Short mmCIF file of C-alpha atoms and ligand atoms in Angstrom, two decimals:
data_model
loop_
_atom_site.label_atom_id
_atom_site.label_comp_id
_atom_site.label_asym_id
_atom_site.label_seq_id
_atom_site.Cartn_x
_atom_site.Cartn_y
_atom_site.Cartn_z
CA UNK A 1 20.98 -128.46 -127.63
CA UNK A 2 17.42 -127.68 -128.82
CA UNK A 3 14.79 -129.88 -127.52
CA UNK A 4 12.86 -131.44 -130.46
CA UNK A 5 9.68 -133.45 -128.56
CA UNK A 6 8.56 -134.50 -124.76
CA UNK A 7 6.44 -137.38 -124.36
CA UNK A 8 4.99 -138.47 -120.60
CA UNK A 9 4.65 -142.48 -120.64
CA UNK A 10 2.54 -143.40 -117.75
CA UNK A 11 3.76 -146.73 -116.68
CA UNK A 12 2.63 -149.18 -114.25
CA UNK A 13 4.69 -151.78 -112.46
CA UNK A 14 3.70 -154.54 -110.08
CA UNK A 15 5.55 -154.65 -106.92
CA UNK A 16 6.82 -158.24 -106.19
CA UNK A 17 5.28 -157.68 -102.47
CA UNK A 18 3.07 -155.17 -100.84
CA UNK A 19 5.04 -151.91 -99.51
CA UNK A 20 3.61 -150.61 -96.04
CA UNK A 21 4.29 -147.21 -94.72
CA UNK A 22 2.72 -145.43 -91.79
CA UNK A 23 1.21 -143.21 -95.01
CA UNK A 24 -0.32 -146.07 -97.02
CA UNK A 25 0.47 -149.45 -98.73
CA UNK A 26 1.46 -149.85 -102.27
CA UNK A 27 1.25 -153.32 -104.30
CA UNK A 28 2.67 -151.33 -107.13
CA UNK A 29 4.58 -148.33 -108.62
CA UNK A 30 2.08 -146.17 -110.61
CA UNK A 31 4.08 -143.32 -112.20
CA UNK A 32 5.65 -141.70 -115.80
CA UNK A 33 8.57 -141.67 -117.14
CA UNK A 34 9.42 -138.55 -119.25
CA UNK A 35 11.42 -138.80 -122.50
CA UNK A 36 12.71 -135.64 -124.10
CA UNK A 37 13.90 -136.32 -127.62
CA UNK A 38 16.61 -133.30 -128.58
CA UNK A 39 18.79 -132.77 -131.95
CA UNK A 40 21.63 -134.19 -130.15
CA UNK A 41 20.36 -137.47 -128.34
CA UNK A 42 17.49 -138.77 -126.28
CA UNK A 43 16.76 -138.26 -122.46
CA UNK A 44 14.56 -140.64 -119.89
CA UNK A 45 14.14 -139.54 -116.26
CA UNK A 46 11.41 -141.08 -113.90
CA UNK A 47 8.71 -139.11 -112.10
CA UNK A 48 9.83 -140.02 -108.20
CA UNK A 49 6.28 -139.46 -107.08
CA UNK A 50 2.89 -141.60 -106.88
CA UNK A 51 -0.47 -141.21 -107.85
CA UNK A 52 -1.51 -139.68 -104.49
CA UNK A 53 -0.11 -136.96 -102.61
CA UNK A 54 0.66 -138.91 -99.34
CA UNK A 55 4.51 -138.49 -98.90
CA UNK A 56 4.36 -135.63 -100.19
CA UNK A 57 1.81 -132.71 -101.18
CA UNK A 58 2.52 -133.61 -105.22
CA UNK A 59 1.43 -136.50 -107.30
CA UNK A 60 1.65 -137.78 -110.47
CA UNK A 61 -1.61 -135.71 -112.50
CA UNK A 62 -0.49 -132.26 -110.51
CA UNK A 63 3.47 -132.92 -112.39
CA UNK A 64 1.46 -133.50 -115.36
CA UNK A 65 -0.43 -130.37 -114.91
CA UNK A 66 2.91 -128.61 -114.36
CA UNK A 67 5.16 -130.26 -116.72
CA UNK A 68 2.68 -129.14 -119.69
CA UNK A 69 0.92 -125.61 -118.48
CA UNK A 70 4.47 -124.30 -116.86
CA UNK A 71 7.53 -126.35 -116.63
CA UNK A 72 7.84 -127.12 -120.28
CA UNK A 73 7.13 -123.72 -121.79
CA UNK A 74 9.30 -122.04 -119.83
CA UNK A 75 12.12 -124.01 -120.89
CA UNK A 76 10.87 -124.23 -124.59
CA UNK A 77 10.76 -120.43 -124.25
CA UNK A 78 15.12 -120.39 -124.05
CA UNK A 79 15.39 -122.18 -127.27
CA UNK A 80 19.02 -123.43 -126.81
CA UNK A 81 18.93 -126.07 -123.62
CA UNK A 82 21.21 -127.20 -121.38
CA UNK A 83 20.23 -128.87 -117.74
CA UNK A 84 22.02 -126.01 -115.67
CA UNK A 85 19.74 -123.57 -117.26
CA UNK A 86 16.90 -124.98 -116.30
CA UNK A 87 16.54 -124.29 -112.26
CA UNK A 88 16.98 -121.12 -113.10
CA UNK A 89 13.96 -120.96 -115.90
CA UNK A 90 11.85 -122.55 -113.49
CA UNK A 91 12.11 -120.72 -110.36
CA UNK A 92 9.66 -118.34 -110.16
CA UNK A 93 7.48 -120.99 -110.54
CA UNK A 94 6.27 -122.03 -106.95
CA UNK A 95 7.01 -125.53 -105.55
CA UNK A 96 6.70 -129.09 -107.71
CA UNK A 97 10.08 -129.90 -107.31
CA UNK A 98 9.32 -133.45 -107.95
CA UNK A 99 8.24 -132.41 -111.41
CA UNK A 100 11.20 -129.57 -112.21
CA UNK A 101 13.40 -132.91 -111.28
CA UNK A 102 11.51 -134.86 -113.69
CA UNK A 103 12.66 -132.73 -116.40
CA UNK A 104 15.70 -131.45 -115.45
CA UNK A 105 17.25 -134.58 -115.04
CA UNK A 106 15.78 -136.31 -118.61
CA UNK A 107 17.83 -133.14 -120.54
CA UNK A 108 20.66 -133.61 -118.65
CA UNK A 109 20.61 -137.65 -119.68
CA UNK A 110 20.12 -136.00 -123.23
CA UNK A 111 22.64 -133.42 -122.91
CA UNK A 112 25.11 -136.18 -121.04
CA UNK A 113 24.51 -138.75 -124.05
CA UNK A 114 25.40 -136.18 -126.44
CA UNK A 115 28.90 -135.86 -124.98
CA UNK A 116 29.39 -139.55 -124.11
CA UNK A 117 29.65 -138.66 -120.16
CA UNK A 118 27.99 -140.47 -117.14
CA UNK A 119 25.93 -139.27 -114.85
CA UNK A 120 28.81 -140.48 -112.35
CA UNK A 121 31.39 -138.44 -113.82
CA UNK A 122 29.24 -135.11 -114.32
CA UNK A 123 28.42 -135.63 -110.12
CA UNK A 124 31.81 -136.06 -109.23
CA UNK A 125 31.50 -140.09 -108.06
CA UNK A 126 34.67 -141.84 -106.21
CA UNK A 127 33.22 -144.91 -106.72
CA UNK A 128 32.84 -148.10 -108.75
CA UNK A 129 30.06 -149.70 -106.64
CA UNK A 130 27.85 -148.86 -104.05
CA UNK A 131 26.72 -150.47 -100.40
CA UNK A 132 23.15 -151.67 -100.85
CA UNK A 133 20.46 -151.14 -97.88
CA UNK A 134 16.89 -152.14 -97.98
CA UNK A 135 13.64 -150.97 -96.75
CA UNK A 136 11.55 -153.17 -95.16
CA UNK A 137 7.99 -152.19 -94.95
CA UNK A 138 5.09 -152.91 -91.84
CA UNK A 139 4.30 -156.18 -91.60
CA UNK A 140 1.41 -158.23 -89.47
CA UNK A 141 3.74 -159.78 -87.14
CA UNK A 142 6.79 -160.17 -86.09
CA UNK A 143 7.97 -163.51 -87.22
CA UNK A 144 6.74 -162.01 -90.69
CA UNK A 145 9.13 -159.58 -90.35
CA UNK A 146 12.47 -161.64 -89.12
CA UNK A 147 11.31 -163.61 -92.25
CA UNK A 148 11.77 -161.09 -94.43
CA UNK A 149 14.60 -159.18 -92.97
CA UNK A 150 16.68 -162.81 -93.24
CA UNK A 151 15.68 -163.40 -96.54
CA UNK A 152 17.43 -159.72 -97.42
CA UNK A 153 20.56 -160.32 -95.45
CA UNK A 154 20.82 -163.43 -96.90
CA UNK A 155 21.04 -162.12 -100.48
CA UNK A 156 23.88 -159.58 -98.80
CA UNK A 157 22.17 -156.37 -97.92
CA UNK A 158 24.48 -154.85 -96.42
CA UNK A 159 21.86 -152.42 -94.03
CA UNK A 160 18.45 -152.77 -92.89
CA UNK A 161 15.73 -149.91 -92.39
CA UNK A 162 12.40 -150.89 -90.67
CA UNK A 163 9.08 -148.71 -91.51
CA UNK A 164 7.55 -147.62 -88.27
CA UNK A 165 4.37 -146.41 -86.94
CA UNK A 166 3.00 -146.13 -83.26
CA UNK A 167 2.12 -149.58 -82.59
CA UNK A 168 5.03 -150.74 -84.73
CA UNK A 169 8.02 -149.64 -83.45
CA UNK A 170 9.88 -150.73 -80.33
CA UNK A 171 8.85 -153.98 -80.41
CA UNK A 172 9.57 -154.48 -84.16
CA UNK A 173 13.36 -152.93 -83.41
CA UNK A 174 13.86 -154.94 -80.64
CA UNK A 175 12.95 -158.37 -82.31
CA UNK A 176 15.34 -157.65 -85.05
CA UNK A 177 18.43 -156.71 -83.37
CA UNK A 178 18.21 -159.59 -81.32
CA UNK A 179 17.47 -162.40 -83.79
CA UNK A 180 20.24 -160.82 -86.11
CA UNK A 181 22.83 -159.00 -83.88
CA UNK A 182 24.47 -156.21 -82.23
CA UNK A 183 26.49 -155.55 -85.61
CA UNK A 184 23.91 -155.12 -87.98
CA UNK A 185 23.44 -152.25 -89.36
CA UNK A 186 19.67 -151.05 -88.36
CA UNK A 187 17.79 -147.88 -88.52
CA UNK A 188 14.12 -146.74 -88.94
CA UNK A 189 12.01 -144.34 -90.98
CA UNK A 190 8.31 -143.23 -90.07
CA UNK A 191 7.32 -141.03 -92.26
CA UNK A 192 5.92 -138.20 -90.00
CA UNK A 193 4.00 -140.53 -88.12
CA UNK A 194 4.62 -139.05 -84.57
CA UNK A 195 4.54 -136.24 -82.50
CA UNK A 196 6.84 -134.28 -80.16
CA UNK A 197 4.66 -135.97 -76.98
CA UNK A 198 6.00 -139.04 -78.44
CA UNK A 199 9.42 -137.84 -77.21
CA UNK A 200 9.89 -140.13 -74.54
CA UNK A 201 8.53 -143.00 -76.08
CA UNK A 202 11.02 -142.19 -79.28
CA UNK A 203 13.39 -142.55 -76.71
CA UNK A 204 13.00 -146.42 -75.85
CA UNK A 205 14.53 -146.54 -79.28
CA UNK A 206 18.15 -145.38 -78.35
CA UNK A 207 18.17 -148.78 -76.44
CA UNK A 208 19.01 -150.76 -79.70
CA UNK A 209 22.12 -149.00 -81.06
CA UNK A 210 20.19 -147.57 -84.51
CA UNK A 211 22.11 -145.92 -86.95
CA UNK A 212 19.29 -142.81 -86.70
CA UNK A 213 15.80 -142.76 -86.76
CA UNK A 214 14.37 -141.27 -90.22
CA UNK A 215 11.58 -137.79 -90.01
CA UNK A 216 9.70 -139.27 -87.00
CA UNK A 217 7.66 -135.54 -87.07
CA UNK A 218 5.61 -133.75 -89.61
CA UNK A 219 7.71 -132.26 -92.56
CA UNK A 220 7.27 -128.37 -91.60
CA UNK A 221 8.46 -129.28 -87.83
CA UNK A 222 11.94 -128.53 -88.43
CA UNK A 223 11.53 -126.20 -84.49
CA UNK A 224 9.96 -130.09 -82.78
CA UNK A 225 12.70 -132.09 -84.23
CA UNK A 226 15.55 -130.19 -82.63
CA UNK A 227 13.34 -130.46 -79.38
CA UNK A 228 13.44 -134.12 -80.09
CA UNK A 229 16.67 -134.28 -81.12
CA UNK A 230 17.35 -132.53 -77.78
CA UNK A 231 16.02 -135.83 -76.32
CA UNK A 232 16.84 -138.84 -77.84
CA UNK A 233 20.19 -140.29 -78.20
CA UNK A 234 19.90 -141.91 -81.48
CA UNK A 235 20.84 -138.92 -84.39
CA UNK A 236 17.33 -137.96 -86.18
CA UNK A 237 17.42 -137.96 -90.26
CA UNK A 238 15.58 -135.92 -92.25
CA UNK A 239 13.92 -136.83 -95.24
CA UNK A 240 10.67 -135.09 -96.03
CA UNK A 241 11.04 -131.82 -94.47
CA UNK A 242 14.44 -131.11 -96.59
CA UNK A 243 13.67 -129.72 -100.17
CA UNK A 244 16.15 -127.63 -100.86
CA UNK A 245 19.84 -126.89 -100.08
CA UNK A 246 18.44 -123.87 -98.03
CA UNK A 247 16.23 -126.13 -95.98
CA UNK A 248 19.77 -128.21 -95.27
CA UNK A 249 21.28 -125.20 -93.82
CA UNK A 250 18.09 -124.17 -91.71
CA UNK A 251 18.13 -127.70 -90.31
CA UNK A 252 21.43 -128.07 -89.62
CA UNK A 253 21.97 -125.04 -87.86
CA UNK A 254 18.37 -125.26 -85.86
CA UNK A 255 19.95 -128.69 -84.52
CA UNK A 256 16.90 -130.57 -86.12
CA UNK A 257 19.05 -133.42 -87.74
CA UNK A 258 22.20 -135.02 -87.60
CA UNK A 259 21.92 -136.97 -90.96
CA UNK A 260 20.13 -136.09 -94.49
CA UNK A 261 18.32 -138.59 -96.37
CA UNK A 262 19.02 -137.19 -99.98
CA UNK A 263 16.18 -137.81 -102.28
CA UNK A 264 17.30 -135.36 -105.74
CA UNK A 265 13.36 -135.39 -106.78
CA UNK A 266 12.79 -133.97 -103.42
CA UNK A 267 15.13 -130.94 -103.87
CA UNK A 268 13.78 -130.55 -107.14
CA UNK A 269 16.77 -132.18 -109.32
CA UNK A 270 20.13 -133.88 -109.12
CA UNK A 271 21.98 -130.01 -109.38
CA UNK A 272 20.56 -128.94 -106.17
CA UNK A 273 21.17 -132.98 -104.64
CA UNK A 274 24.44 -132.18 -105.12
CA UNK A 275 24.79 -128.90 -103.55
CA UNK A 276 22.99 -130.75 -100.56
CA UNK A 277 25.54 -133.17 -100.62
CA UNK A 278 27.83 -130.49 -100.60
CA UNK A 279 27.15 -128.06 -98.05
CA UNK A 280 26.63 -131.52 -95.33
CA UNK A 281 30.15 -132.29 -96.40
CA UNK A 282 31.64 -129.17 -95.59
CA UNK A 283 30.10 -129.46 -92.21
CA UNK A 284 31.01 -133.31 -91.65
CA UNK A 285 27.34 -134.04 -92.11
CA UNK A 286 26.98 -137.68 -93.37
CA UNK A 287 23.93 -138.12 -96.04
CA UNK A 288 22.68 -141.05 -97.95
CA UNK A 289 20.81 -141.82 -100.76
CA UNK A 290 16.75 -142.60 -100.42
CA UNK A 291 14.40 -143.78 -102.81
CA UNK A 292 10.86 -143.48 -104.07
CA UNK A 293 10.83 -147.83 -105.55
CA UNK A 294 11.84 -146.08 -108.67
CA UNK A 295 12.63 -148.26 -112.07
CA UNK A 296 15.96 -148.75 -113.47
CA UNK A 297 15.45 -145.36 -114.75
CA UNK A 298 15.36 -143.48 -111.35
CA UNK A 299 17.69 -146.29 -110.10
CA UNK A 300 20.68 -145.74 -112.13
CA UNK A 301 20.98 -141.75 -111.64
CA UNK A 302 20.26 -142.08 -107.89
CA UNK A 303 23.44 -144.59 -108.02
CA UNK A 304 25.60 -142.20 -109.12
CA UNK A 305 25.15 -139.62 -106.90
CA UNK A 306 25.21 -142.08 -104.11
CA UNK A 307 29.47 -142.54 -105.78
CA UNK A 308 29.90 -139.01 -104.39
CA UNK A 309 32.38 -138.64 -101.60
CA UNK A 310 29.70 -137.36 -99.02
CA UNK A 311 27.37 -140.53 -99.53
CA UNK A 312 29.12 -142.40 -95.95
CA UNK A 313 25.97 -144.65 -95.25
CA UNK A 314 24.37 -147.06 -97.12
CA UNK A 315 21.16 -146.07 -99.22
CA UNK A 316 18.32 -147.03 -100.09
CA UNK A 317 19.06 -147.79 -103.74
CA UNK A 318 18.50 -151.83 -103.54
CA UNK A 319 18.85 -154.34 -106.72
CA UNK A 320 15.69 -154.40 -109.04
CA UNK A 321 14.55 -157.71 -107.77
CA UNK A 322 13.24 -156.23 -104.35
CA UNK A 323 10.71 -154.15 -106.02
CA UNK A 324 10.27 -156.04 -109.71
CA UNK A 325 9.71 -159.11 -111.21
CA UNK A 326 10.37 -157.59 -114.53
CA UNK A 327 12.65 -154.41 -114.65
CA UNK A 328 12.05 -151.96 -117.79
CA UNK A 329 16.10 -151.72 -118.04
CA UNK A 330 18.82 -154.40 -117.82
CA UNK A 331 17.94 -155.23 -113.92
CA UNK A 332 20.48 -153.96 -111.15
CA UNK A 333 22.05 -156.68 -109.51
CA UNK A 334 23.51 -157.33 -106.03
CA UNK A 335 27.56 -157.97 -105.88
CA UNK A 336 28.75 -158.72 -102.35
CA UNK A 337 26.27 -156.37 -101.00
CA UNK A 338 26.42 -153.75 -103.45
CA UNK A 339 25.65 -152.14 -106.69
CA UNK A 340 27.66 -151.25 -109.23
CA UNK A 341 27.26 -147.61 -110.51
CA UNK A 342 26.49 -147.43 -114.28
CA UNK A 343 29.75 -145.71 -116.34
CA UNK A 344 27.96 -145.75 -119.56
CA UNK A 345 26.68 -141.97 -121.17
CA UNK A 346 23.88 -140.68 -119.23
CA UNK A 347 22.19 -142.67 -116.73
CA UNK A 348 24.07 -145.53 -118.69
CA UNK A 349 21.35 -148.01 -118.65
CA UNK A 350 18.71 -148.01 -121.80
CA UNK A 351 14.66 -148.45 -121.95
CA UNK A 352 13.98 -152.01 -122.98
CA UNK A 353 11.21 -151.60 -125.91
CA UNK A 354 9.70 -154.84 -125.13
CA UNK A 355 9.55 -154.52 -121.17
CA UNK A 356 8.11 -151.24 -121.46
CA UNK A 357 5.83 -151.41 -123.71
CA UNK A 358 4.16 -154.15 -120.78
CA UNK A 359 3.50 -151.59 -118.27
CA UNK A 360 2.96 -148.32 -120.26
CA UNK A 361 -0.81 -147.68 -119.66
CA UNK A 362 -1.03 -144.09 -121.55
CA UNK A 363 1.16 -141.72 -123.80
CA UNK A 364 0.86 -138.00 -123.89
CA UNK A 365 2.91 -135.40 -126.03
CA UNK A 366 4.04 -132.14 -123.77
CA UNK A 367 5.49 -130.83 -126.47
CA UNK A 368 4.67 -130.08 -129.47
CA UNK A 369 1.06 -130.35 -127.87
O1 OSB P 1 10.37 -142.43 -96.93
O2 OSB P 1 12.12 -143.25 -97.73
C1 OSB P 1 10.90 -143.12 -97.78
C2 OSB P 1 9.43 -145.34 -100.52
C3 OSB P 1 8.46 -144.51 -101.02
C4 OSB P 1 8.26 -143.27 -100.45
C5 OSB P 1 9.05 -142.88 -99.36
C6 OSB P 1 10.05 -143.70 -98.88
C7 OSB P 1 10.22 -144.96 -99.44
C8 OSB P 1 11.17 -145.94 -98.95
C9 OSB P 1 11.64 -147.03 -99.91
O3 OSB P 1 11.57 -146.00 -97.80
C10 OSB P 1 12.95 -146.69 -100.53
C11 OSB P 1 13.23 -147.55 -101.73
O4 OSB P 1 13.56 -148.74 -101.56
O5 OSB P 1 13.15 -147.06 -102.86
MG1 MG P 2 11.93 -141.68 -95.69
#
């Protein structure tokens, strides 16, 4: 496959409510989608990341930066393409995995569409459909909250995960699992809000039967969450602090999780998701699949690697009407709780012309330049 153009459309989509983290709130998702135009077929894949480097140390005009002055022209340089080759042209560039995954992942929709096979299929997915979780951010109070949470089990999510931050987190818990039940399905995320002196604190949490609590510690801390995991009942989940398969292994045999939260853009591409998913299910390791509010774009890959055998807990991946009024792909809909993973070649959903053409704010070439 030779790679004919790569255009960066910077894209900007409302959020149908404000998202609060313990790292910030976002009213909408600011981010580019990258479409690499080949003599085969075309490619999209979504930039995971946002316009400031608060969940992570890259944002969206340091990928541009990298995309254009390294990423691309290394992967120009090979002349014939295909997306397995591309880690490896890459690596001795340092870091950006959110951007390598950026591009890796829209020639691999080009080289997938070339051969008429899904994403689903080239992962290995067992599935049809997928169980549908949602994340609820902070909110100002707590019958706020019970609001929300029983508007989302009412349309069928099938698994709850509440944002926390100290000051929002016991209580919060507590509130839910008693207004809805012993059997929901409840766990929280905090986004390296707290410390190892937190410990005992953390520990009020095992109280309310959680599924596992999501990076409660800063994302280099792998040594302070095995001392916390040491301590609390409920398993500990990593999300930031895992960005590669190697990081998996260090973490899993330091103790410092029980559970992965697989994000592919993370890891630097759905290849190296996959060997995540892989090495956690040789060692009985559940994961599940997390999300960055992505578009139909991100949505539909990150669906079919949630298919994969490994993927035991619901994800993250919830229908396009949680985060968008207007979707810039056919919207992903709820069915009994889940999702259906797309079958078609590729990601198996397609760019709407007129819905994207609403929220693209810029257009620049990365190659030719
Ligand atoms: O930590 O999982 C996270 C959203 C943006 C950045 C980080 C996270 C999240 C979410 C929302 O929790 C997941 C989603 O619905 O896409
Ligand atoms: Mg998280």
């Amino acid at each position: 496959m030779k790679i004919e153009r790569i255009e960066l459309l910077h894209v900007r989509l409302p959020l149908v409510g404000r998202f609060r983290t313990s790292f910030g709130t976002a009213t909408d998702r600011d981010t580019f989608l990258l479409r690499v135009v080949t003599d085969a077929a075309e490619g999209w894949a979504e930039f995971a990341g946002d316009p400031d480097p608060l969940y992570c140390s890259e944002f969206a005009a340091s990928a541009h930066l990298a995309l254009r002055d390294h990423l691309v022209p290394r992967v120009m340089a090979l002349g014939e393409v295909t997306a397995a080759m591309v880690g490896q042209a890459v690596e001795e560039i340092k870091g950006h995995r959110l951007a390598k995954a950026v591009l890796e992942t829209a020639i691999l929709d080009a080289e997938l569409r070339s051969y008429g096979m899904s994403f689903a299929t080239y992962l290995g997915s067992v599935r049809a459909r997928v169980p549908a979780g949602v994340s609820v951010g902070i909110m100002d109070s707590i019958p706020e909250l019970l609001d929300a949470v029983a508007g989302y089990l009412g349309e069928g999510y099938l698994r709850i995960k509440l944002k926390i931050e100290p000051g929002w987190d016991v209580e919060p818990v507590r509130a839910v699992r008693t207004e809805f039940g012993d059997d929901l399905q409840l766990q929280v995320d905090a986004n390296t809000a707290y410390s190892l002196t937190d410990a005992e604190h953390l520990r009020r949490l095992d109280d309310h039967g959680l599924l596992l609590i999501e990076q409660p510690l800063a994302e280099d801390d792998l040594r302070g969450h095995a001392a916390l995991s040491a301590l609390v009942r409920t398993p500990i989940c990593l999300d930031e602090s895992i960005t590669s398969a190697r990081d998996a292994a260090t973490a899993l045999a330091l103790g410092a999780c029980r559970v992965i939260n697989v994000k592919p853009a993370r890891v630097g591409g759905y290849l190296e998701a996959r060997r995540i998913h892989d090495l956690a299910a040789a060692s009985g390791v559940p994961v599940w699949c997390g999300g960055m509010l992505e578009t139909g774009v991100g949505r539909a890959a990150n669906l079919a690697l949630a298919a994969l055998p490994g993927f035991v807990l619901p994800g993250d991946t919830s229908a396009s009407s949680r985060y968008y009024a207007e979707d810039i792909t056919e919207p992903f809909v709820l069915d009994g709780g889940h999702l259906n993973v797309p079958d078609g070649p590729g990601i198996g959903v397609d760019v709407l012309p007129g819905p994207l053409g609403r929220v693209t704010v810029a257009r620049h070439d990365l190659y030719p330049l």
